[in-house]
Amino acid sequence: MWIDDYSDDDDEEQNTGQKSGQITEKNPNDEKKDKCKCSKGCTKRTCACFKFGSGCNASCGCGPSCQNMFNHLEYFFGNEKKYSANPCFSNWLVENVKNADELKQIDRNQLQERIMKAACYSDACGFDDELGKWAKKWKKISNDEKLDHIQKFFRMLLSNEDSRYYYSFCREDFEQEDCTWHCVKCQECNDWREWHCGECKKCTYGISLPCNGCGGRSEMSNIC
Ligand SMILES: [Zn+2]
Ligand SMILES: [Zn+2]
Ligand SMILES: [Zn+2]
Ligand SMILES: [Zn+2]
Ligand SMILES: [Zn+2]
Ligand SMILES: [Zn+2]
């Protein structure tokens, strides 16, 4: 077997430099679509909606047979508006639950407590006004307001809505949205300096540096 592995390595070496200078960046997070083409199901990442943590809608092809668990995100985000799960939360859900029933068995209080235990929680509340206000209200919340307030917390940290911070399950901590991102191909939270090479199909470090797999460049490398 190891001989096969060795010859693979050889191929890779031959490829080195082949793409030098060409832009090989392909941010998989930008491929998000607003509908899928499935005819049924939508239970796997092959569904364009499921893949990006979104529920299906009337323009999708799936109709009443749709089993996309992300149709039930109001459990976390409330009914006010339709939200998608951010890439890190989507991946955590896919790793932990198989369907909508299991999704609704996730203990929201436990999840909220877990997030509040993160090392950077109080720092984040200090830097971000919205989180600061949230934390202040949480301290004197009445029982019947709790669920609404927890869902607000989840909307700020786990949804696709822009905010200063998101909660990273990869790192078990708060991350700033402009410093860290979760790559949907590599399924990990990466530094903003990392970019996804479409040739090598993995993230590589250094926005101004060539990809260490193929020598390709990031779109940002022109500006740097
Ligand atoms: Zn689908
Ligand atoms: Zn869909
Ligand atoms: Zn669907
Ligand atoms: Zn992540
Ligand atoms: Zn990647
Ligand atoms: Zn590459």
PDB file of N, CA and C and ligand atoms in Angstrom, residues 36 38 40-42 47 49 55-57 60-63 65-68 71, ligand 3:
ATOM      1  N   CYS A  36     -32.451  24.887  -3.601  1.00  0.00           N
ATOM      2  CA  CYS A  36     -31.783  23.656  -4.035  1.00  0.00           C
ATOM      3  C   CYS A  36     -32.559  23.047  -5.194  1.00  0.00           C
ATOM      4  N   CYS A  38     -33.044  19.653  -5.374  1.00  0.00           N
ATOM      5  CA  CYS A  38     -33.414  18.282  -5.007  1.00  0.00           C
ATOM      6  C   CYS A  38     -34.858  18.000  -5.410  1.00  0.00           C
ATOM      7  N   LYS A  40     -36.404  15.410  -3.748  1.00  0.00           N
ATOM      8  CA  LYS A  40     -36.924  14.975  -2.441  1.00  0.00           C
ATOM      9  C   LYS A  40     -35.791  14.953  -1.415  1.00  0.00           C
ATOM     10  N   GLY A  41     -36.172  14.760  -0.185  1.00  0.00           N
ATOM     11  CA  GLY A  41     -35.182  14.520   0.858  1.00  0.00           C
ATOM     12  C   GLY A  41     -34.579  15.743   1.496  1.00  0.00           C
ATOM     13  N   CYS A  42     -33.453  16.217   0.948  1.00  0.00           N
ATOM     14  CA  CYS A  42     -32.696  17.346   1.526  1.00  0.00           C
ATOM     15  C   CYS A  42     -32.142  17.023   2.912  1.00  0.00           C
ATOM     16  N   CYS A  47     -27.555  18.537  -0.723  1.00  0.00           N
ATOM     17  CA  CYS A  47     -28.613  19.559  -0.886  1.00  0.00           C
ATOM     18  C   CYS A  47     -27.982  20.935  -0.659  1.00  0.00           C
ATOM     19  N   CYS A  49     -29.218  23.742   0.069  1.00  0.00           N
ATOM     20  CA  CYS A  49     -29.735  24.459   1.245  1.00  0.00           C
ATOM     21  C   CYS A  49     -29.114  23.892   2.524  1.00  0.00           C
ATOM     22  N   GLY A  55     -32.791  26.454   5.683  1.00  0.00           N
ATOM     23  CA  GLY A  55     -34.001  25.695   5.425  1.00  0.00           C
ATOM     24  C   GLY A  55     -34.382  25.830   3.966  1.00  0.00           C
ATOM     25  N   CYS A  56     -35.272  24.975   3.502  1.00  0.00           N
ATOM     26  CA  CYS A  56     -35.748  25.066   2.124  1.00  0.00           C
ATOM     27  C   CYS A  56     -36.896  26.067   2.043  1.00  0.00           C
ATOM     28  N   ASN A  57     -37.205  26.500   0.826  1.00  0.00           N
ATOM     29  CA  ASN A  57     -38.317  27.428   0.646  1.00  0.00           C
ATOM     30  C   ASN A  57     -39.143  27.027  -0.573  1.00  0.00           C
ATOM     31  N   CYS A  60     -37.584  25.909  -3.920  1.00  0.00           N
ATOM     32  CA  CYS A  60     -36.796  24.674  -4.011  1.00  0.00           C
ATOM     33  C   CYS A  60     -37.638  23.606  -4.727  1.00  0.00           C
ATOM     34  N   GLY A  61     -36.953  22.559  -5.216  1.00  0.00           N
ATOM     35  CA  GLY A  61     -37.668  21.516  -5.948  1.00  0.00           C
ATOM     36  C   GLY A  61     -38.261  20.422  -5.072  1.00  0.00           C
ATOM     37  N   CYS A  62     -38.008  20.460  -3.790  1.00  0.00           N
ATOM     38  CA  CYS A  62     -38.291  19.302  -2.939  1.00  0.00           C
ATOM     39  C   CYS A  62     -39.761  19.136  -2.523  1.00  0.00           C
ATOM     40  N   GLY A  63     -40.457  20.241  -2.330  1.00  0.00           N
ATOM     41  CA  GLY A  63     -41.865  20.162  -1.945  1.00  0.00           C
ATOM     42  C   GLY A  63     -42.105  19.518  -0.592  1.00  0.00           C
ATOM     43  N   SER A  65     -41.985  16.597   0.506  1.00  0.00           N
ATOM     44  CA  SER A  65     -41.146  15.476   0.947  1.00  0.00           C
ATOM     45  C   SER A  65     -39.891  15.957   1.686  1.00  0.00           C
ATOM     46  N   CYS A  66     -39.724  17.274   1.788  1.00  0.00           N
ATOM     47  CA  CYS A  66     -38.495  17.831   2.349  1.00  0.00           C
ATOM     48  C   CYS A  66     -38.276  17.442   3.807  1.00  0.00           C
ATOM     49  N   GLN A  67     -37.090  16.913   4.085  1.00  0.00           N
ATOM     50  CA  GLN A  67     -36.739  16.510   5.450  1.00  0.00           C
ATOM     51  C   GLN A  67     -35.555  17.308   5.983  1.00  0.00           C
ATOM     52  N   ASN A  68     -35.294  18.436   5.376  1.00  0.00           N
ATOM     53  CA  ASN A  68     -34.158  19.264   5.785  1.00  0.00           C
ATOM     54  C   ASN A  68     -34.322  19.723   7.236  1.00  0.00           C
ATOM     55  N   ASN A  71     -34.984  23.358   8.340  1.00  0.00           N
ATOM     56  CA  ASN A  71     -36.312  23.994   8.268  1.00  0.00           C
ATOM     57  C   ASN A  71     -36.823  24.337   9.667  1.00  0.00           C
TER      58      ASN A  71
HETATM   59 ZN    ZN B   3     -35.825  20.671   0.790  1.00  0.00          ZN
END
